[in-house]
Amino acid sequence: MGILQDLNIVRGNGLSAATIFESLFQKDFTEFSQMKPSEYVNMYWEAYQKRETNNQNINGKIFEYIISTLLYNEKLLPLYIQAQVAFVPNVDFDALLYCDEVGPIALSMKTSLRERYKQADLEAIALKYVHRRAKSYLLTMSESEAVNVKEKIKSGDVIGLDDIVVCSTSEIDDFISSLKKYDFKEAGEISIIKSTQIVKL
């Protein structure tokens, strides 16, 4: 059993990608905790790319593990992976953080965007319909595609996402710094109905 399983970053169907991730370096990822976020992301992504695999599912999983381990190293915890939010039906968020100031902060992770940013935007809209102050960010490795989506956010064509973060650039450094201003905590249990007056037999 590897460190990703031990920390609950991976479970079940992600094991083959986890094995690849853990084999990229002799040390485990916690040994690189002093690196700048952009350096950490690029180091792992470039090491993975040298394997010249073109499996989109594996690519996506590796990217998710890079970001999840980065957040772990930066002590941005607790981190909810493949998470659901009460009253937001049929959505599995790639990752969520939670704080009292804004509620859920959703992180959608896509190595490339193409039309997939639309799914992330719809998920962000659904989240904000329930949690008005929630934040939603799309993290990607594709700088060229991100420019286009950033313009759509500015023009109002994309209304749910707060920003696109290009993880191969200093944008991820700034983004991690911005997250550190929040006090993250466990989300707690939600009661479906609350009342001080309950009439029953």
Short mmCIF file of the C-alpha atoms (twelve columns), coordinates in Angstrom:
data_MODEL
# 
_entry.id   MODEL 
# 
loop_
_atom_site.group_PDB 
_atom_site.id 
_atom_site.type_symbol 
_atom_site.label_atom_id 
_atom_site.label_alt_id 
_atom_site.label_comp_id 
_atom_site.label_asym_id 
_atom_site.label_seq_id 
_atom_site.Cartn_x 
_atom_site.Cartn_y 
_atom_site.Cartn_z 
_atom_site.pdbx_PDB_model_num 
ATOM 1   C CA . MET A 1   0.000   0.000  0.000   1 
ATOM 2   C CA . GLY A 2   1.417   3.403  -1.045  1 
ATOM 3   C CA . ILE A 3   1.337   6.780  0.634   1 
ATOM 4   C CA . LEU A 4   -1.553  8.019  -1.532  1 
ATOM 5   C CA . GLN A 5   -3.725  5.198  -0.214  1 
ATOM 6   C CA . ASP A 6   -2.500  5.710  3.341   1 
ATOM 7   C CA . LEU A 7   -3.592  9.362  3.194   1 
ATOM 8   C CA . ASN A 8   -6.899  8.530  1.468   1 
ATOM 9   C CA . ILE A 9   -5.944  10.533 -1.637  1 
ATOM 10  C CA . VAL A 10  -6.595  7.481  -3.795  1 
ATOM 11  C CA . ARG A 11  -9.109  4.714  -3.478  1 
ATOM 12  C CA . GLY A 12  -10.338 1.932  -5.762  1 
ATOM 13  C CA . ASN A 13  -10.105 2.646  -9.480  1 
ATOM 14  C CA . GLY A 14  -7.201  5.091  -9.251  1 
ATOM 15  C CA . LEU A 15  -4.624  2.553  -8.119  1 
ATOM 16  C CA . SER A 16  -2.794  2.127  -11.449 1 
ATOM 17  C CA . ALA A 17  -2.312  5.886  -11.781 1 
ATOM 18  C CA . ALA A 18  -1.255  6.071  -8.127  1 
ATOM 19  C CA . THR A 19  1.427   3.452  -8.761  1 
ATOM 20  C CA . ILE A 20  2.749   5.540  -11.661 1 
ATOM 21  C CA . PHE A 21  2.699   8.731  -9.568  1 
ATOM 22  C CA . GLU A 22  4.588   7.133  -6.705  1 
ATOM 23  C CA . SER A 23  7.183   5.646  -9.071  1 
ATOM 24  C CA . LEU A 24  8.139   9.008  -10.613 1 
ATOM 25  C CA . PHE A 25  10.665  9.810  -7.854  1 
ATOM 26  C CA . GLN A 26  12.632  7.823  -5.290  1 
ATOM 27  C CA . LYS A 27  11.312  10.058 -2.506  1 
ATOM 28  C CA . ASP A 28  7.637   10.400 -1.626  1 
ATOM 29  C CA . PHE A 29  5.914   13.705 -2.395  1 
ATOM 30  C CA . THR A 30  6.158   15.055 1.176   1 
ATOM 31  C CA . GLU A 31  9.930   15.382 0.679   1 
ATOM 32  C CA . PHE A 32  9.233   18.205 -1.807  1 
ATOM 33  C CA . SER A 33  7.052   20.291 0.494   1 
ATOM 34  C CA . GLN A 34  9.440   23.265 0.469   1 
ATOM 35  C CA . MET A 35  9.163   23.789 -3.293  1 
ATOM 36  C CA . LYS A 36  7.106   26.587 -4.816  1 
ATOM 37  C CA . PRO A 37  3.737   25.239 -5.994  1 
ATOM 38  C CA . SER A 38  4.499   25.910 -9.678  1 
ATOM 39  C CA . GLU A 39  7.883   24.166 -9.380  1 
ATOM 40  C CA . TYR A 40  6.278   21.177 -7.677  1 
ATOM 41  C CA . VAL A 41  3.546   20.848 -10.316 1 
ATOM 42  C CA . ASN A 42  5.977   21.194 -13.231 1 
ATOM 43  C CA . MET A 43  8.479   18.761 -11.733 1 
ATOM 44  C CA . TYR A 44  5.871   16.024 -11.353 1 
ATOM 45  C CA . TRP A 45  4.084   16.737 -14.645 1 
ATOM 46  C CA . GLU A 46  7.296   16.762 -16.683 1 
ATOM 47  C CA . ALA A 47  8.500   13.535 -15.031 1 
ATOM 48  C CA . TYR A 48  5.176   11.927 -15.895 1 
ATOM 49  C CA . GLN A 49  5.189   13.270 -19.473 1 
ATOM 50  C CA . LYS A 50  8.545   11.605 -20.104 1 
ATOM 51  C CA . ARG A 51  6.708   8.298  -19.953 1 
ATOM 52  C CA . GLU A 52  4.955   9.403  -23.164 1 
ATOM 53  C CA . THR A 53  1.650   7.868  -22.215 1 
ATOM 54  C CA . ASN A 54  -1.374  9.215  -24.015 1 
ATOM 55  C CA . ASN A 55  -4.074  7.719  -21.822 1 
ATOM 56  C CA . GLN A 56  -6.451  10.584 -21.049 1 
ATOM 57  C CA . ASN A 57  -7.849  8.845  -17.969 1 
ATOM 58  C CA . ILE A 58  -4.366  8.323  -16.526 1 
ATOM 59  C CA . ASN A 59  -3.357  11.892 -17.445 1 
ATOM 60  C CA . GLY A 60  -6.334  13.276 -15.541 1 
ATOM 61  C CA . LYS A 61  -5.713  11.102 -12.489 1 
ATOM 62  C CA . ILE A 62  -2.024  12.022 -12.346 1 
ATOM 63  C CA . PHE A 63  -2.951  15.712 -12.511 1 
ATOM 64  C CA . GLU A 64  -5.474  15.235 -9.695  1 
ATOM 65  C CA . TYR A 65  -2.821  13.498 -7.576  1 
ATOM 66  C CA . ILE A 66  -0.323  16.291 -8.239  1 
ATOM 67  C CA . ILE A 67  -2.794  18.945 -7.083  1 
ATOM 68  C CA . SER A 68  -4.078  16.900 -4.129  1 
ATOM 69  C CA . THR A 69  -0.548  16.210 -2.875  1 
ATOM 70  C CA . LEU A 70  0.355   19.872 -3.396  1 
ATOM 71  C CA . LEU A 71  -2.589  20.903 -1.201  1 
ATOM 72  C CA . TYR A 72  -1.496  18.333 1.391   1 
ATOM 73  C CA . ASN A 73  2.061   19.699 1.409   1 
ATOM 74  C CA . GLU A 74  0.704   23.243 1.759   1 
ATOM 75  C CA . LYS A 75  -1.454  22.079 4.713   1 
ATOM 76  C CA . LEU A 76  -4.653  23.167 2.969   1 
ATOM 77  C CA . LEU A 77  -6.751  20.568 4.743   1 
ATOM 78  C CA . PRO A 78  -9.145  18.871 5.236   1 
ATOM 79  C CA . LEU A 79  -9.455  18.145 1.535   1 
ATOM 80  C CA . TYR A 80  -12.529 16.341 0.228   1 
ATOM 81  C CA . ILE A 81  -11.877 14.316 -2.944  1 
ATOM 82  C CA . GLN A 82  -14.607 13.142 -5.345  1 
ATOM 83  C CA . ALA A 83  -17.088 14.789 -3.019  1 
ATOM 84  C CA . GLN A 84  -20.794 15.506 -3.051  1 
ATOM 85  C CA . VAL A 85  -22.516 18.506 -1.479  1 
ATOM 86  C CA . ALA A 86  -25.944 18.282 0.159   1 
ATOM 87  C CA . PHE A 87  -28.745 19.610 -2.075  1 
ATOM 88  C CA . VAL A 88  -26.458 19.765 -5.137  1 
ATOM 89  C CA . PRO A 89  -27.655 16.637 -6.948  1 
ATOM 90  C CA . ASN A 90  -25.744 14.531 -9.476  1 
ATOM 91  C CA . VAL A 91  -22.425 16.329 -9.093  1 
ATOM 92  C CA . ASP A 92  -19.149 14.720 -7.991  1 
ATOM 93  C CA . PHE A 93  -16.675 17.524 -7.368  1 
ATOM 94  C CA . ASP A 94  -13.004 16.705 -8.070  1 
ATOM 95  C CA . ALA A 95  -12.014 18.364 -4.797  1 
ATOM 96  C CA . LEU A 96  -13.585 20.583 -2.158  1 
ATOM 97  C CA . LEU A 97  -12.331 22.664 0.716   1 
ATOM 98  C CA . TYR A 98  -14.645 24.185 3.308   1 
ATOM 99  C CA . CYS A 99  -14.496 27.278 5.513   1 
ATOM 100 C CA . ASP A 100 -17.055 29.349 7.415   1 
ATOM 101 C CA . GLU A 101 -16.268 32.520 5.439   1 
ATOM 102 C CA . VAL A 102 -17.503 31.284 2.042   1 
ATOM 103 C CA . GLY A 103 -18.630 27.708 2.573   1 
ATOM 104 C CA . PRO A 104 -17.434 25.221 -0.066  1 
ATOM 105 C CA . ILE A 105 -14.534 26.027 -2.384  1 
ATOM 106 C CA . ALA A 106 -14.694 23.712 -5.402  1 
ATOM 107 C CA . LEU A 107 -11.632 22.774 -7.423  1 
ATOM 108 C CA . SER A 108 -12.245 21.260 -10.847 1 
ATOM 109 C CA . MET A 109 -9.109  19.730 -12.404 1 
ATOM 110 C CA . LYS A 110 -8.705  19.322 -16.170 1 
ATOM 111 C CA . THR A 111 -5.352  18.792 -17.885 1 
ATOM 112 C CA . SER A 112 -6.863  20.309 -21.043 1 
ATOM 113 C CA . LEU A 113 -10.119 22.193 -21.434 1 
ATOM 114 C CA . ARG A 114 -11.673 22.026 -24.904 1 
ATOM 115 C CA . GLU A 115 -15.411 21.992 -24.105 1 
ATOM 116 C CA . ARG A 116 -14.947 20.533 -20.628 1 
ATOM 117 C CA . TYR A 117 -14.895 23.931 -18.989 1 
ATOM 118 C CA . LYS A 118 -18.664 24.023 -19.635 1 
ATOM 119 C CA . GLN A 119 -19.206 21.079 -17.287 1 
ATOM 120 C CA . ALA A 120 -17.136 22.796 -14.584 1 
ATOM 121 C CA . ASP A 121 -19.176 25.987 -15.069 1 
ATOM 122 C CA . LEU A 122 -22.488 24.117 -14.736 1 
ATOM 123 C CA . GLU A 123 -21.223 22.421 -11.563 1 
ATOM 124 C CA . ALA A 124 -20.182 25.821 -10.197 1 
ATOM 125 C CA . ILE A 125 -23.629 27.286 -10.950 1 
ATOM 126 C CA . ALA A 126 -25.325 24.355 -9.199  1 
ATOM 127 C CA . LEU A 127 -23.084 24.801 -6.154  1 
ATOM 128 C CA . LYS A 128 -23.697 28.557 -5.934  1 
ATOM 129 C CA . TYR A 129 -27.443 28.080 -6.271  1 
ATOM 130 C CA . VAL A 130 -27.319 26.346 -2.865  1 
ATOM 131 C CA . HIS A 131 -24.254 28.035 -1.328  1 
ATOM 132 C CA . ARG A 132 -24.353 31.664 -2.497  1 
ATOM 133 C CA . ARG A 133 -20.875 32.589 -1.262  1 
ATOM 134 C CA . ALA A 134 -19.156 29.441 -2.572  1 
ATOM 135 C CA . LYS A 135 -16.136 29.737 -4.841  1 
ATOM 136 C CA . SER A 136 -15.343 27.559 -7.857  1 
ATOM 137 C CA . TYR A 137 -12.026 27.343 -9.660  1 
ATOM 138 C CA . LEU A 138 -10.938 25.393 -12.713 1 
ATOM 139 C CA . LEU A 139 -7.310  24.205 -12.543 1 
ATOM 140 C CA . THR A 140 -5.581  23.239 -15.779 1 
ATOM 141 C CA . MET A 141 -2.206  22.680 -17.435 1 
ATOM 142 C CA . SER A 142 -3.299  24.269 -20.734 1 
ATOM 143 C CA . GLU A 143 -2.254  27.915 -20.800 1 
ATOM 144 C CA . SER A 144 -3.518  28.547 -24.350 1 
ATOM 145 C CA . GLU A 145 -7.003  27.176 -23.664 1 
ATOM 146 C CA . ALA A 146 -7.211  28.999 -20.341 1 
ATOM 147 C CA . VAL A 147 -6.852  32.390 -22.044 1 
ATOM 148 C CA . ASN A 148 -10.055 31.759 -23.995 1 
ATOM 149 C CA . VAL A 149 -12.050 30.710 -20.924 1 
ATOM 150 C CA . LYS A 150 -10.737 33.635 -18.854 1 
ATOM 151 C CA . GLU A 151 -12.152 35.942 -21.539 1 
ATOM 152 C CA . LYS A 152 -15.501 34.160 -21.297 1 
ATOM 153 C CA . ILE A 153 -15.517 34.737 -17.530 1 
ATOM 154 C CA . LYS A 154 -14.807 38.452 -18.046 1 
ATOM 155 C CA . SER A 155 -17.506 38.784 -20.711 1 
ATOM 156 C CA . GLY A 156 -20.095 36.943 -18.620 1 
ATOM 157 C CA . ASP A 157 -20.418 33.950 -20.960 1 
ATOM 158 C CA . VAL A 158 -19.102 31.770 -18.121 1 
ATOM 159 C CA . ILE A 159 -20.944 32.761 -14.937 1 
ATOM 160 C CA . GLY A 160 -20.254 30.036 -12.367 1 
ATOM 161 C CA . LEU A 161 -16.463 29.820 -12.339 1 
ATOM 162 C CA . ASP A 162 -14.559 32.428 -10.353 1 
ATOM 163 C CA . ASP A 163 -11.302 31.901 -12.235 1 
ATOM 164 C CA . ILE A 164 -9.108  29.566 -14.262 1 
ATOM 165 C CA . VAL A 165 -5.745  28.714 -12.707 1 
ATOM 166 C CA . VAL A 166 -2.907  27.617 -15.007 1 
ATOM 167 C CA . CYS A 167 -0.891  25.295 -12.796 1 
ATOM 168 C CA . SER A 168 2.297   25.382 -14.886 1 
ATOM 169 C CA . THR A 169 2.695   29.122 -14.220 1 
ATOM 170 C CA . SER A 170 2.987   31.453 -11.233 1 
ATOM 171 C CA . GLU A 171 -0.824  31.583 -11.184 1 
ATOM 172 C CA . ILE A 172 -0.811  28.466 -8.996  1 
ATOM 173 C CA . ASP A 173 1.625   30.162 -6.572  1 
ATOM 174 C CA . ASP A 174 -0.748  33.118 -6.207  1 
ATOM 175 C CA . PHE A 175 -3.763  30.824 -5.956  1 
ATOM 176 C CA . ILE A 176 -2.248  28.745 -3.144  1 
ATOM 177 C CA . SER A 177 -1.354  31.964 -1.296  1 
ATOM 178 C CA . SER A 178 -4.943  33.197 -1.654  1 
ATOM 179 C CA . LEU A 179 -6.310  29.932 -0.213  1 
ATOM 180 C CA . LYS A 180 -4.136  30.308 2.861   1 
ATOM 181 C CA . LYS A 181 -6.175  33.288 4.055   1 
ATOM 182 C CA . TYR A 182 -9.067  30.930 4.820   1 
ATOM 183 C CA . ASP A 183 -9.406  28.783 7.915   1 
ATOM 184 C CA . PHE A 184 -10.429 25.407 6.504   1 
ATOM 185 C CA . LYS A 185 -12.339 22.931 8.615   1 
ATOM 186 C CA . GLU A 186 -14.532 19.867 8.373   1 
ATOM 187 C CA . ALA A 187 -17.884 20.702 6.822   1 
ATOM 188 C CA . GLY A 188 -19.990 19.144 9.571   1 
ATOM 189 C CA . GLU A 189 -23.370 17.479 9.346   1 
ATOM 190 C CA . ILE A 190 -26.337 19.290 7.830   1 
ATOM 191 C CA . SER A 191 -29.800 18.920 9.288   1 
ATOM 192 C CA . ILE A 192 -32.448 18.781 6.575   1 
ATOM 193 C CA . ILE A 193 -34.978 20.714 8.692   1 
ATOM 194 C CA . LYS A 194 -34.299 22.922 11.718  1 
ATOM 195 C CA . SER A 195 -37.023 24.294 13.988  1 
ATOM 196 C CA . THR A 196 -37.522 25.134 17.647  1 
ATOM 197 C CA . GLN A 197 -41.194 24.147 17.300  1 
ATOM 198 C CA . ILE A 198 -41.882 20.556 16.261  1 
ATOM 199 C CA . VAL A 199 -45.444 19.269 16.519  1 
ATOM 200 C CA . LYS A 200 -45.717 15.487 16.620  1 
ATOM 201 C CA . LEU A 201 -47.787 12.719 18.190  1 
# 
